[in-house]
Amino acid sequence: MNESQAMQRALQRAARARGLAEPNPLVGCVLLRGGKGPATGEILGQGHHERFGADHAEVNALDDARSRGHDPAGCTAVVTLEPCAHTGKTPPCADALIAAGVRRVVAAMTDPDPRVSGRGLDRLRAAGVDVAVGEGQAPARELNAPFIKKVTTGLPFVTLKWAQTLDGATATSTGHSQWISGPASRRRVHELRACADVVMVGSGTFLTDAPRLTARDVEVRRVARRVVVSRRGAITPEQAGDIEVMAEPLEQGLRRLASEGATHVLVEGGARLNGELLSAGLADRVLTFLAPSLCGDPAALGPAVLGPCATMDGVKKLWLRHVERVGNDVMLDYSVGDPR
């Protein structure tokens, strides 16, 4: 196995902890025999950061190698994120790699966390470890987009999710929307809720649909905070029950959620909230479940209220990241803003 293949393995390992490791980043590590220049050879050990507060990926990979009877001295550590150099809930990973005698470290990217931000790589280099950065950087950044957004901006990563007919209706003219998408798509939404920190709706959706906003019939990795946005007093705490009411301006409310540990907010409508988040530059991703149906009602509701648009030059542009068939629907995964 070469370093590129090992990085792909490390990324796959890292993704296993989605919904478990946050607000920490998702990190995977693979140890390869050989450490003089680019390594190609046997996997000695591998691991990932399994959950918040637990050992980091590098330590788990070192432990895995030793449990298999391998001495990691002289090996190459292929890791999806710069090894940390600070003491948090666990000791610095850079120190663990140095103490183990690792000769080369291949990191997909530097850690944007100000507590690290190159310090781990500097510590490795100072100890005589050969360091290379950049292999697998694009998928590593995508994997940890919520973590990166939070530590660099103080805001959580925001995903807008909606289901729509082929002609763009998210509800009929009476507000009826259950169900546009099929069972497979609805299950996928429950899986998204089961890994999110916050599930959010606007007051109109709350009053019309009375959504539970819970993850059901799937493995629940995180119990998301349920939030309804009501800045004009449309929803009282008594009406909301055990769902939190967010009454402050959107950006202020999102910053508060991030300060309280949220890295990923899943927004499930409605059109006005979606439009405000898009217009304010607060949304990062759009997931659209496109159903094979036509509403045909000229008064039907759409997914986002963005205001008047006289020409196509004024439309909000998205960038398609991924297309997937989900049951009889199609899931379109978009980035908000040019991802390049």
Coordinates of C-alpha atoms in Angstrom, one line a residue:
M1 CA 0.0 0.0 0.0
N2 CA 1.4 3.4 -0.9
E3 CA 0.8 6.7 0.9
S4 CA -2.1 7.8 -1.3
Q5 CA -3.9 4.5 -0.7
A6 CA -3.2 4.8 3.0
M7 CA -4.7 8.3 3.1
Q8 CA -7.9 7.0 1.5
R9 CA -8.0 4.3 4.2
A10 CA -7.4 6.9 6.9
L11 CA -10.2 9.1 5.5
Q12 CA -12.6 6.1 5.5
R13 CA -11.6 5.3 9.1
A14 CA -12.1 8.9 10.1
A15 CA -15.7 9.0 8.7
R16 CA -16.7 6.2 11.0
A17 CA -16.9 8.6 13.9
R18 CA -19.4 11.0 12.2
G19 CA -21.9 12.0 14.9
L20 CA -19.6 10.7 17.7
A21 CA -16.4 12.7 17.7
E22 CA -17.8 16.2 17.3
P23 CA -17.1 19.0 18.2
N24 CA -13.6 17.5 17.7
P25 CA -12.6 16.8 14.1
L26 CA -12.9 13.5 12.4
V27 CA -9.4 12.0 12.1
G28 CA -8.0 8.7 10.8
C29 CA -4.4 7.4 10.8
V30 CA -2.6 4.6 9.1
L31 CA 0.9 3.5 9.9
L32 CA 3.0 2.1 7.0
R33 CA 6.3 0.3 7.2
G34 CA 9.1 2.5 6.0
G35 CA 9.9 6.1 6.6
K36 CA 12.7 7.3 4.3
G37 CA 10.8 9.2 1.6
P38 CA 7.4 8.2 0.3
A39 CA 6.5 4.9 1.9
T40 CA 5.1 1.8 0.2
G41 CA 4.5 -1.3 2.2
E42 CA 2.7 -3.1 4.9
I43 CA 0.1 -1.6 7.2
L44 CA 1.4 -1.8 10.7
G45 CA -1.5 -0.3 12.5
Q46 CA -4.5 2.0 11.9
G47 CA -7.0 3.9 14.0
H48 CA -9.4 6.8 14.2
H49 CA -10.7 9.3 16.8
E50 CA -13.7 7.2 17.9
R51 CA -15.6 9.6 20.1
F52 CA -15.2 13.0 21.8
G53 CA -12.9 12.8 24.8
A54 CA -11.4 9.5 23.7
D55 CA -7.9 8.8 22.4
H56 CA -7.0 10.5 19.1
A57 CA -6.4 8.6 15.8
E58 CA -2.6 8.6 16.1
V59 CA -2.5 7.0 19.5
N60 CA -5.1 4.4 18.5
A61 CA -3.0 3.6 15.4
L62 CA 0.2 3.2 17.5
D63 CA -1.7 1.0 20.0
D64 CA -3.1 -1.1 17.2
A65 CA 0.4 -1.6 15.7
R66 CA 1.8 -2.7 19.1
S67 CA -1.1 -5.0 19.7
R68 CA -0.2 -6.8 16.4
G69 CA 3.4 -7.2 17.6
H70 CA 4.8 -4.4 15.4
D71 CA 7.2 -1.7 16.6
P72 CA 6.2 1.6 15.0
A73 CA 9.7 3.0 15.2
G74 CA 10.9 4.1 11.7
C75 CA 7.4 3.9 10.2
T76 CA 5.3 6.5 8.3
A77 CA 2.2 7.9 9.9
V78 CA -0.5 8.9 7.3
V79 CA -3.0 11.1 9.0
T80 CA -6.0 13.1 7.8
L81 CA -5.2 16.1 9.9
E82 CA -2.1 17.7 11.4
P83 CA -1.2 15.9 14.7
C84 CA -2.1 18.2 17.7
A85 CA 0.5 19.9 19.8
H86 CA -1.6 21.0 22.7
T87 CA -3.0 19.2 25.8
G88 CA -6.8 19.0 25.8
K89 CA -8.7 16.0 27.0
T90 CA -5.7 13.9 25.8
P91 CA -1.9 14.6 25.5
P92 CA -0.4 16.0 22.3
C93 CA -0.4 13.5 19.4
A94 CA 2.8 15.0 17.9
D95 CA 4.6 14.0 21.1
A96 CA 3.2 10.4 20.9
L97 CA 4.5 10.0 17.3
I98 CA 7.9 11.4 18.3
A99 CA 8.2 9.1 21.3
A100 CA 7.3 6.1 19.2
G101 CA 10.1 6.9 16.8
V102 CA 7.9 7.6 13.8
R103 CA 10.2 8.7 11.0
R104 CA 7.8 10.3 8.5
V105 CA 4.4 12.0 8.9
V106 CA 2.1 12.6 5.9
A107 CA -0.8 14.9 6.8
A108 CA -3.7 15.8 4.5
M109 CA -3.9 19.3 5.9
T110 CA -2.8 21.6 8.7
D111 CA -5.2 22.0 11.6
P112 CA -7.1 25.3 11.4
D113 CA -7.7 25.3 15.2
P114 CA -5.7 28.3 16.5
R115 CA -4.3 26.0 19.3
V116 CA -2.6 23.9 16.7
S117 CA -2.3 25.7 13.3
G118 CA 1.1 24.4 12.3
R119 CA 2.6 23.9 15.7
G120 CA 2.2 20.1 15.6
L121 CA 4.1 20.0 12.3
D122 CA 6.8 22.3 13.6
R123 CA 7.3 20.1 16.6
L124 CA 7.6 17.0 14.4
R125 CA 10.2 18.7 12.2
A126 CA 12.1 20.0 15.2
A127 CA 12.4 16.4 16.3
G128 CA 13.8 15.3 13.0
V129 CA 10.6 13.8 11.6
D130 CA 10.1 14.1 7.8
V131 CA 6.8 15.9 7.2
A132 CA 4.7 16.1 4.0
V133 CA 1.4 18.0 3.8
G134 CA -1.3 18.0 1.2
E135 CA -2.0 14.4 0.2
G136 CA -5.8 14.0 0.2
Q137 CA -6.4 17.6 1.3
A138 CA -9.6 18.2 -0.7
P139 CA -11.5 15.2 0.8
A140 CA -10.1 15.9 4.2
R141 CA -11.4 19.4 4.1
E142 CA -14.8 18.2 3.0
L143 CA -14.9 15.6 5.7
N144 CA -14.2 18.2 8.4
A145 CA -16.1 21.2 6.8
P146 CA -18.2 21.7 10.0
F147 CA -15.2 21.7 12.3
I148 CA -13.3 24.0 10.0
K149 CA -16.2 26.4 9.7
K150 CA -16.6 26.6 13.5
V151 CA -12.9 27.1 14.5
T152 CA -12.3 29.7 11.7
T153 CA -15.5 31.7 11.9
G154 CA -17.2 31.0 15.2
L155 CA -20.3 29.8 13.3
P156 CA -21.7 26.3 12.8
F157 CA -21.9 24.6 9.4
V158 CA -25.5 25.0 8.1
T159 CA -27.2 22.5 5.8
L160 CA -30.5 23.3 4.3
K161 CA -32.7 20.3 3.5
W162 CA -35.9 20.1 1.6
A163 CA -38.0 17.8 -0.6
Q164 CA -39.6 19.2 -3.7
T165 CA -41.6 18.1 -6.8
L166 CA -40.1 18.3 -10.3
D167 CA -41.7 21.7 -10.7
G168 CA -40.2 23.1 -7.5
A169 CA -43.1 22.8 -5.0
T170 CA -42.3 22.1 -1.4
A171 CA -45.9 22.3 -0.4
T172 CA -49.3 22.9 -2.0
S173 CA -51.0 26.2 -1.9
T174 CA -52.7 25.1 1.3
G175 CA -49.3 24.3 2.9
H176 CA -49.7 20.5 2.7
S177 CA -46.4 18.8 2.2
Q178 CA -46.6 15.2 3.6
W179 CA -45.3 13.4 1.8
I180 CA -43.4 14.7 -1.2
S181 CA -40.5 12.3 -1.0
G182 CA -40.6 8.6 -0.6
P183 CA -39.7 6.3 2.4
A184 CA -36.0 5.9 1.5
S185 CA -35.5 9.7 1.4
R186 CA -37.3 10.1 4.7
R187 CA -35.1 7.5 6.2
R188 CA -32.1 9.4 4.9
V189 CA -33.3 12.5 6.6
H190 CA -33.6 10.6 9.9
E191 CA -30.0 9.5 9.4
L192 CA -29.0 13.2 9.0
R193 CA -30.8 14.2 12.1
A194 CA -29.1 11.4 14.0
C195 CA -25.6 12.9 13.4
A196 CA -26.5 16.7 13.6
D197 CA -25.9 18.9 16.6
V198 CA -29.0 21.0 15.9
V199 CA -32.2 20.4 13.9
M200 CA -33.9 23.7 13.1
V201 CA -37.1 25.0 11.6
G202 CA -38.9 28.3 11.1
S203 CA -42.0 29.3 12.9
G204 CA -44.2 28.8 9.9
T205 CA -43.1 25.2 9.4
F206 CA -43.5 24.6 13.1
L207 CA -47.1 25.9 13.2
T208 CA -48.1 24.2 9.9
D209 CA -46.5 20.8 10.3
A210 CA -45.9 20.4 14.1
P211 CA -42.6 18.5 13.3
R212 CA -41.0 16.4 16.0
L213 CA -37.5 17.0 14.6
T214 CA -36.3 13.7 16.1
A215 CA -34.3 10.8 14.6
R216 CA -36.4 7.7 14.5
D217 CA -35.9 4.1 13.4
V218 CA -32.1 4.7 12.8
E219 CA -29.0 4.5 14.9
V220 CA -28.9 7.8 16.9
R221 CA -25.3 8.9 17.3
R222 CA -26.2 12.4 18.6
V223 CA -29.4 13.6 20.2
A224 CA -29.7 16.9 18.3
R225 CA -31.0 20.0 20.0
R226 CA -34.4 20.9 18.4
V227 CA -34.8 24.6 17.7
V228 CA -37.6 26.7 16.2
V229 CA -36.6 30.2 15.0
S230 CA -39.1 32.8 16.1
R231 CA -37.8 36.3 16.2
R232 CA -41.1 38.1 16.1
G233 CA -42.8 36.2 19.0
A234 CA -44.8 33.9 16.7
I235 CA -43.9 30.9 18.9
T236 CA -44.0 31.2 22.7
P237 CA -42.1 28.8 24.9
E238 CA -45.4 27.3 26.0
Q239 CA -46.3 26.5 22.4
A240 CA -42.8 25.1 21.7
G241 CA -42.9 22.7 24.7
D242 CA -39.5 20.9 24.8
I243 CA -38.3 22.5 21.6
E244 CA -36.0 25.5 22.1
V245 CA -37.1 28.9 20.8
M246 CA -34.4 31.0 19.2
A247 CA -35.5 34.6 19.3
E248 CA -32.3 36.5 18.5
P249 CA -31.1 37.5 15.0
L250 CA -30.0 34.5 12.9
E251 CA -26.2 35.1 13.0
Q252 CA -26.2 35.9 16.7
G253 CA -28.3 32.8 17.4
L254 CA -26.0 30.6 15.3
R255 CA -22.9 32.0 17.0
R256 CA -24.5 31.2 20.4
L257 CA -25.2 27.6 19.3
A258 CA -21.6 27.2 18.1
S259 CA -20.2 28.6 21.4
E260 CA -22.4 25.9 23.1
G261 CA -20.7 23.2 21.1
A262 CA -22.7 22.9 17.8
T263 CA -20.7 22.3 14.7
H264 CA -23.5 21.2 12.3
V265 CA -27.0 22.7 12.1
L266 CA -29.6 20.9 9.9
V267 CA -32.3 23.3 8.8
E268 CA -35.6 21.7 7.6
G269 CA -37.5 24.8 6.5
G270 CA -39.4 26.8 5.8
A271 CA -39.0 28.9 2.7
R272 CA -38.5 32.2 4.6
L273 CA -35.9 30.8 7.0
N274 CA -34.1 29.2 4.0
G275 CA -34.1 32.4 2.1
E276 CA -32.8 34.5 5.0
L277 CA -30.0 32.1 5.6
L278 CA -29.0 32.0 2.0
S279 CA -29.3 35.8 1.6
A280 CA -27.2 36.4 4.7
G281 CA -24.4 34.0 3.6
L282 CA -25.0 31.7 6.6
A283 CA -25.9 28.5 4.7
D284 CA -23.1 26.2 3.5
R285 CA -24.9 23.2 1.9
V286 CA -28.2 22.4 0.3
L287 CA -29.6 18.9 0.1
T288 CA -32.6 18.6 -2.2
F289 CA -34.7 15.4 -2.4
L290 CA -36.3 15.6 -5.9
A291 CA -39.5 13.5 -6.1
P292 CA -40.8 12.2 -9.5
S293 CA -44.0 14.2 -9.2
L294 CA -45.6 17.4 -10.5
C295 CA -47.7 19.7 -8.4
G296 CA -48.8 22.0 -11.2
D297 CA -50.3 24.6 -8.8
P298 CA -49.2 28.1 -9.6
A299 CA -49.8 29.1 -6.0
A300 CA -47.7 26.2 -4.6
L301 CA -44.9 27.1 -2.2
G302 CA -41.2 27.0 -3.1
P303 CA -38.1 26.1 -1.1
A304 CA -36.7 29.6 -0.5
V305 CA -38.0 33.2 -0.4
L306 CA -35.2 35.4 -1.8
G307 CA -37.0 38.5 -3.0
P308 CA -37.7 39.9 -6.4
C309 CA -35.4 38.7 -9.3
A310 CA -35.9 40.5 -12.6
T311 CA -33.3 38.6 -14.7
M312 CA -31.5 35.3 -14.4
D313 CA -28.3 37.3 -13.6
G314 CA -29.8 37.8 -10.2
V315 CA -30.4 34.2 -9.2
K316 CA -28.7 32.5 -6.3
K317 CA -26.2 30.1 -7.7
L318 CA -25.2 26.7 -6.1
W319 CA -22.5 24.2 -7.1
L320 CA -23.5 20.6 -7.5
R321 CA -21.3 18.3 -5.4
H322 CA -23.0 14.9 -5.6
V323 CA -26.0 13.2 -7.2
E324 CA -27.6 10.0 -5.7
R325 CA -30.7 8.0 -6.4
V326 CA -32.5 7.4 -3.1
G327 CA -35.4 5.0 -3.6
N328 CA -37.5 6.6 -6.4
D329 CA -36.2 10.1 -5.6
V330 CA -32.9 11.8 -6.5
M331 CA -30.8 13.5 -3.9
L332 CA -29.0 16.6 -5.1
D333 CA -26.1 17.8 -2.9
Y334 CA -25.0 21.4 -3.4
S335 CA -22.4 23.6 -2.0
V336 CA -23.4 27.2 -1.4
G337 CA -20.6 29.3 -2.7
D338 CA -17.9 28.2 -5.1
P339 CA -16.1 25.3 -3.4
R340 CA -12.9 25.8 -5.4

